[in-house]
Short mmCIF file of C-alpha atoms and ligand atoms in Angstrom, two decimals:
data_model
loop_
_atom_site.label_atom_id
_atom_site.label_comp_id
_atom_site.label_asym_id
_atom_site.label_seq_id
_atom_site.Cartn_x
_atom_site.Cartn_y
_atom_site.Cartn_z
CA UNK A 406 -0.11 0.67 0.13
CA UNK A 407 1.67 3.75 -0.16
CA UNK A 408 2.29 6.33 2.45
CA UNK A 409 -1.43 7.57 1.56
CA UNK A 410 -2.49 8.69 4.91
CA UNK A 411 -5.15 6.19 6.04
CA UNK A 412 -8.26 7.65 7.74
CA UNK A 413 -8.58 6.60 11.13
CA UNK A 414 -12.00 4.74 10.70
CA UNK A 415 -10.79 2.12 8.19
CA UNK A 416 -11.16 -1.99 8.78
CA UNK A 417 -9.94 -3.96 7.45
CA UNK A 418 -9.40 -4.33 3.58
CA UNK A 419 -12.18 -5.78 1.97
CA UNK A 420 -10.92 -5.91 -1.62
CA UNK A 421 -6.83 -4.39 -2.30
CA UNK A 422 -6.87 -2.05 -5.16
CA UNK A 423 -4.63 -3.99 -6.99
CA UNK A 424 -8.31 -7.06 -7.25
CA UNK A 425 -10.69 -4.92 -8.14
CA UNK A 426 -8.96 -3.65 -10.69
CA UNK A 427 -8.30 -6.95 -12.12
CA UNK A 428 -12.47 -7.85 -11.45
CA UNK A 429 -13.39 -4.49 -13.48
CA UNK A 430 -10.62 -5.74 -17.15
CA UNK A 431 -13.54 -9.91 -16.30
CA UNK A 432 -16.31 -7.48 -16.16
CA UNK A 433 -15.32 -5.39 -19.46
CA UNK A 434 -14.24 -8.15 -20.87
CA UNK A 435 -16.65 -9.98 -19.80
CA UNK A 436 -20.03 -7.71 -20.66
CA UNK A 437 -17.98 -6.90 -24.56
CA UNK A 438 -18.92 -10.08 -25.33
CA UNK A 439 -22.42 -10.15 -24.05
CA UNK A 440 -23.20 -7.19 -26.45
CA UNK A 441 -20.95 -7.89 -28.83
CA UNK A 442 -23.39 -5.81 -32.45
CA UNK A 443 -25.22 -4.39 -29.85
CA UNK A 444 -24.57 -0.11 -28.89
CA UNK A 445 -24.81 -0.26 -24.15
CA UNK A 446 -26.02 2.30 -22.38
CA UNK A 447 -24.83 3.08 -19.08
CA UNK A 448 -26.75 3.81 -16.23
CA UNK A 449 -24.56 5.10 -13.91
CA UNK A 450 -26.42 5.85 -10.41
CA UNK A 451 -24.31 8.94 -8.78
CA UNK A 452 -22.49 8.89 -7.08
CA UNK A 453 -20.77 5.90 -4.81
CA UNK A 454 -20.84 3.91 -9.05
CA UNK A 455 -18.67 7.19 -10.01
CA UNK A 456 -14.89 5.42 -9.62
CA UNK A 457 -17.17 1.80 -11.14
CA UNK A 458 -18.29 3.09 -13.92
CA UNK A 459 -15.32 4.84 -15.34
CA UNK A 460 -12.53 1.97 -14.22
CA UNK A 461 -14.94 -0.39 -16.39
CA UNK A 462 -15.79 1.94 -19.60
CA UNK A 463 -12.71 1.50 -20.60
CA UNK A 464 -12.24 -2.55 -20.07
CA UNK A 465 -15.22 -2.12 -22.58
CA UNK A 466 -14.52 -2.68 -25.92
CA UNK A 467 -18.20 -2.58 -27.15
CA UNK A 468 -20.11 0.63 -29.10
CA UNK A 469 -21.31 3.05 -24.96
CA UNK A 470 -22.93 5.59 -24.37
CA UNK A 471 -22.90 6.93 -20.39
CA UNK A 472 -25.70 8.99 -18.56
CA UNK A 473 -26.33 9.37 -15.27
CA UNK A 474 -28.73 8.98 -12.69
CA UNK A 475 -29.17 10.65 -8.49
CA UNK A 476 -31.39 8.19 -6.21
CA UNK A 477 -31.86 9.94 -2.16
CA UNK A 478 -32.55 6.74 0.07
CA UNK A 479 -34.54 7.83 2.81
CA UNK A 480 -32.97 5.91 6.61
CA UNK A 481 -30.15 5.71 8.47
CA UNK A 482 -26.24 6.97 7.84
CA UNK A 483 -26.13 2.63 6.69
CA UNK A 484 -29.48 1.36 5.85
CA UNK A 485 -31.90 2.37 2.98
CA UNK A 486 -35.55 2.47 3.67
CA UNK A 487 -36.97 1.46 0.24
CA UNK A 488 -38.80 4.99 0.09
CA UNK A 489 -36.52 5.87 -3.06
CA UNK A 490 -36.42 10.10 -4.13
CA UNK A 491 -34.98 10.50 -8.33
CA UNK A 492 -32.92 13.77 -7.07
CA UNK A 493 -31.50 14.07 -11.20
CA UNK A 494 -32.53 11.92 -13.52
CA UNK A 495 -31.76 10.60 -17.07
CA UNK A 496 -30.63 13.17 -19.53
CA UNK A 497 -32.91 11.22 -22.52
CA UNK A 498 -35.20 8.68 -22.80
CA UNK A 499 -34.76 4.57 -22.90
CA UNK A 500 -36.91 3.01 -25.02
CA UNK A 501 -35.40 0.46 -27.30
CA UNK A 502 -32.05 0.70 -25.81
CA UNK A 503 -30.02 -1.42 -24.92
CA UNK A 504 -29.66 -0.57 -20.48
CA UNK A 505 -26.91 -1.58 -18.05
CA UNK A 506 -27.35 0.03 -14.23
CA UNK A 507 -23.95 0.33 -13.04
CA UNK A 508 -24.52 0.38 -9.15
CA UNK A 509 -21.48 0.42 -6.67
CA UNK A 510 -23.86 -1.82 -4.45
CA UNK A 511 -26.01 -4.06 -3.84
CA UNK A 512 -27.34 -3.87 0.29
CA UNK A 513 -31.18 -4.23 1.02
CA UNK A 514 -31.68 -4.51 -2.74
CA UNK A 515 -34.59 -1.64 -2.64
CA UNK A 516 -32.70 1.01 -4.66
CA UNK A 517 -32.24 -1.04 -7.23
CA UNK A 518 -35.73 -2.49 -6.45
CA UNK A 519 -37.06 0.81 -6.59
CA UNK A 520 -34.58 1.72 -9.47
CA UNK A 521 -35.56 -1.85 -12.68
CA UNK A 522 -39.30 -0.59 -12.02
CA UNK A 523 -38.46 3.14 -11.91
CA UNK A 524 -36.56 1.91 -15.96
CA UNK A 525 -38.71 -0.73 -16.62
CA UNK A 526 -40.90 1.26 -17.02
CA UNK A 527 -39.74 3.68 -19.84
CA UNK A 528 -39.15 0.33 -22.12
CA UNK A 529 -35.57 -0.28 -22.72
CA UNK A 530 -34.95 -2.32 -25.20
CA UNK A 531 -33.15 -4.60 -21.94
CA UNK A 532 -32.71 -4.06 -18.46
CA UNK A 533 -30.00 -5.45 -16.89
CA UNK A 534 -27.49 -4.48 -13.81
CA UNK A 535 -24.02 -4.98 -12.91
CA UNK A 536 -23.44 -4.06 -8.97
CA UNK A 537 -18.89 -3.90 -8.04
CA UNK A 538 -20.43 -5.44 -4.33
CA UNK A 539 -23.36 -6.75 -3.18
CA UNK A 540 -24.23 -8.30 -0.02
CA UNK A 541 -26.25 -11.38 0.05
CA UNK A 542 -27.27 -11.53 4.21
CA UNK A 543 -27.87 -8.09 3.97
CA UNK A 544 -30.53 -8.50 1.72
CA UNK A 545 -34.25 -7.82 1.36
CA UNK A 546 -35.46 -8.94 -2.14
CA UNK A 547 -34.83 -10.63 -4.94
CA UNK A 548 -33.61 -8.98 -7.62
CA UNK A 549 -31.25 -10.05 -10.80
CA UNK A 550 -27.99 -8.91 -10.70
CA UNK A 551 -26.46 -10.34 -14.43
CA UNK A 552 -22.88 -9.19 -13.04
CA UNK A 553 -21.58 -8.92 -9.49
CA UNK A 554 -18.14 -7.80 -8.84
CA UNK A 555 -17.50 -9.55 -5.27
CA UNK A 556 -19.62 -10.47 -2.69
CA UNK A 557 -18.57 -9.08 0.75
CA UNK A 558 -19.62 -9.90 4.42
CA UNK A 559 -21.51 -7.91 6.31
CA UNK A 560 -19.40 -4.92 6.96
CA UNK A 561 -20.61 -0.97 6.22
CA UNK A 562 -18.10 -1.19 3.37
CA UNK A 563 -15.89 2.13 2.48
CA UNK A 564 -13.47 3.46 -1.09
CA UNK A 565 -13.59 3.32 -3.92
CA UNK A 566 -16.34 5.49 -4.00
CA UNK A 567 -18.60 4.21 -1.47
CA UNK A 568 -19.06 6.75 0.99
CA UNK A 569 -19.92 6.88 4.35
CA UNK A 570 -21.26 10.29 5.51
CA UNK A 571 -20.12 11.72 2.13
CA UNK A 572 -16.54 10.62 2.95
CA UNK A 573 -13.94 8.50 2.11
CA UNK A 574 -14.86 7.75 -1.72
CA UNK A 575 -11.51 9.13 -2.75
CA UNK A 576 -9.60 5.73 -1.64
CA UNK A 577 -8.19 3.26 -4.39
CA UNK A 578 -10.03 -0.09 -2.09
CA UNK A 579 -12.11 -1.26 -0.47
CA UNK A 580 -12.17 -1.77 3.42
CA UNK A 581 -14.89 -1.80 5.66
CA UNK A 582 -15.90 0.96 8.52
CA UNK A 583 -13.40 -0.12 11.71
CA UNK A 584 -15.76 -1.62 14.65
CA UNK A 585 -19.19 -2.14 12.12
P1 LIG B 1264 -29.19 -0.87 -0.61
O1 LIG B 1264 -31.54 -0.37 -1.61
O2 LIG B 1264 -30.24 -1.09 0.90
O3 LIG B 1264 -29.05 -1.78 -1.76
O4 LIG B 1264 -28.92 0.76 -1.01
C1 LIG B 1264 -28.25 0.56 -1.30
C2 LIG B 1264 -27.68 1.76 -1.73
O5 LIG B 1264 -27.05 2.45 -1.18
C3 LIG B 1264 -25.78 1.71 -2.16
O6 LIG B 1264 -26.09 1.97 -3.72
C4 LIG B 1264 -25.14 2.25 -0.97
O7 LIG B 1264 -25.05 3.95 -1.90
C5 LIG B 1264 -25.56 2.29 -0.22
N1 LIG B 1264 -24.86 1.30 -0.08
C6 LIG B 1264 -25.24 0.03 0.88
N2 LIG B 1264 -24.77 -0.41 1.97
C7 LIG B 1264 -22.97 0.22 1.60
C8 LIG B 1264 -22.54 -0.41 2.36
O8 LIG B 1264 -21.61 -0.86 2.89
N3 LIG B 1264 -20.82 1.21 2.03
C9 LIG B 1264 -21.47 2.31 1.72
N4 LIG B 1264 -22.67 2.75 0.78
C10 LIG B 1264 -23.76 1.60 1.11
MG1 LIG B 1265 -24.24 6.14 -0.93
#
């Protein structure tokens, strides 16, 4: 690891920077094969998926476009309630498009369930999910996540886009928040 200052609440590293980069390249290759000959629309869920998106799209060789959506889910700092509000909607319609939602982490699954319903109602040609991380132990709803980077234990994760109180998104690896 570099000499970067490590913040106080950092617990153990859950996914190293090398493992992240290797897995993102694998996902990019898999997506490139699956969508060969079709033009993909990547929908990045702000803000957590920004780092993942930027690495993933460089690993995708098929033509692709990108759009952004921001959602807020009511709840505590570490638990979402499933009541989701769209803070920023897509710039363009998605009817007839091959859509892949790029998410940072699937926890309860409630945010993604809401997104799948909301985007599914806009008549895309296809609608799938690529999530960097998943916490299966926390899942409350069953969701078809076509591409998943890593399954992690039931710990609150920070880094590589994931925040705790808007901090730590810039860490190049994923770590657990200390003492949780
Ligand atoms: P869900 O609705 O419970 O699946 O949670 C979805 C959102 O909560 C994710 O897109 C993240 O923004 C956030 N979230 C869930 N778990 C974590 C975590 O361990 N670290 C940081 N953010 C998380
Ligand atoms: Mg978040």
